[in-house]
């Protein structure tokens, strides 16, 4: 070979060499691990029942209809027939694939193959590679291809997050191929990716960035996956183009610009940055993803591993909304944070990632499924004495149902991992691992966390030398971890990554016992306010206070069914911890004969709460609970309660007067109130969301008992020279001129609703519309509230 042609060949090879770089640590395929009896196994079995209770034909209806094929069954309701049609179908493919890999269940496999065949027929009928359930999607995609783009945070060309929706089918096809052993799914995935390439072929980078203002799941991640699958660079280019610069750039600069933005819109983008980094070998993007993970986990996460309030990142130095709102951490966020943690752990196998993963797995993910009926939880309130509601298979089709269906089928994904020579034991979950390349079977037997030890039993085709890398968790008592091999003590010396290497020639019959004595800790809220959570080992403890007024415990198909809308018990009447001593953990006493049950009677105030018992939060269901506790000293007790009472009284009085409300610029509240508009934008200012328009925007507010008398609007005093009209049900309510005289603060204005509007038929729905005057702006509107 001539030297020059050698270099040409080398150049041709180079981009391919950079593909699918081996990360330092590999996870085992899901079908290499089988769960043994534990709450995780139970969750998997209940999830299987939930999955099988769903009708494939009903989930397929949006896809068939959009392809011009008559559906075989009626659409499901809820989010499945109000704009996000088909999103659960995509999740369902992933859930079936994961469940098949984890269990080998043949009914699941048949169902998966059936759905793929049906979807293949849809894709073929569409003729251009497209596959989706977005209602009226074909016309909308055509507009996009022509550069007609109207993107909001949760809308694209007036559709409800269509890119987010189709990301689910992309991910579903990938999972059907990778976990579900369906080769056809790979071809379909590549065709669907080619469709997107063609769709955006004539768009500028700036136009694509404009599209990406709209929530789009992890499209960049799946495009990078397709690049790795095919070895074709054009898909990696597409993944880069679909990486949202507005989020990436601050992270590249190691800057936390997350206040006020929709949390679960961002986490999948960051998984995508990490995936691009892996496939392209790009260190900067990996660092950006790692920075995001650190800032979210260290500064924005509560003890159960969840983040965000009403789906948004609140200021990291103020968690008061977390404690007040009934819309605490959303399960989807943690589903995605686990994915990100897994990527980072494999790239850099250190304790921190797996420690977070374990914490979130037990306390948020496992806890988010009803252990008998299998319903999924959307929001987990941190608010004292509130409760959670559960989905029902035929009624509820929220995002957290989609991610929930997947969550409980993949508990085996990271219990173990390996590099080229060593085996890692990351989690203490009873299970069996098969590693055919090594001829090894490892069985892990434990009742952890109800037992402070685990036993690892090895079977090998022939004796082999390697290191068993055992995780040394930080929650173990100081110098408490002990390892025995065949009943002989081994010297325990964790390395910098937090793992203990047990190096020897392993043979069948070897038994390793790991002792894991746990300690109880008290964790303060990340903003360092006087609120704490009790954690025993990796297990978050909480107390049931009562089971009263659990309104909507089993969610119906209504728009707000996922929110625990029962009465909010006053915060100042919640149990408090009162102590002059800073070391609260010392007051935690185990209860005799009740494993993992504790009391803190000496700390509790008022006295009626002294018998409360702390138990693992993941076991608490159908109840009101205390997870974060207010702390004070005996001297400060009275003042503290008074301040809380005043704040609460004002808040509850307003809530009691409220008939309906909407937070402009926040995704879910807006779409729940049929947001519509033209030439309108939203954003965040001083940690509050706003919307304004040079055109108009409107919300449909509910007034079911016709109790509304007043419309209350929140403005900011800095907005001036803005004039607009407020219409209610097409009748002019008021012409508003914002002149800025209020100064730099937020303020409320109450508008009385005239009888002329209230007495009309149809006033159980009040559509409030803000219309800008010519060359002016309507808003910013910071809050809209309908009052009695
Ligand atoms: Zn969700």
mmCIF file of C-alpha atoms and ligand atoms in Angstrom, residues 79 164 264 311 330-333 377-378 398-401 403, ligand 1:
data_model
loop_
_atom_site.group_PDB
_atom_site.id
_atom_site.type_symbol
_atom_site.label_atom_id
_atom_site.label_comp_id
_atom_site.label_asym_id
_atom_site.label_seq_id
_atom_site.Cartn_x
_atom_site.Cartn_y
_atom_site.Cartn_z
ATOM 1 C CA UNK A 79 -53.477 12.540 28.124
ATOM 2 C CA UNK A 164 -41.374 14.959 23.415
ATOM 3 C CA UNK A 264 -37.818 17.130 33.346
ATOM 4 C CA UNK A 311 -42.216 20.306 37.901
ATOM 5 C CA UNK A 330 -41.984 14.302 39.981
ATOM 6 C CA UNK A 331 -41.144 10.636 39.410
ATOM 7 C CA UNK A 332 -40.081 11.165 35.748
ATOM 8 C CA UNK A 333 -37.279 13.445 36.927
ATOM 9 C CA UNK A 377 -47.252 8.205 41.668
ATOM 10 C CA UNK A 378 -46.689 11.509 39.880
ATOM 11 C CA UNK A 398 -49.623 10.768 32.467
ATOM 12 C CA UNK A 399 -45.895 10.976 31.790
ATOM 13 C CA UNK A 400 -45.153 9.305 35.147
ATOM 14 C CA UNK A 401 -47.307 6.342 34.128
ATOM 15 C CA UNK A 403 -41.844 6.178 32.896
HETATM 16 ZN ZN1 LIG B 1 -43.816 12.598 34.887
#
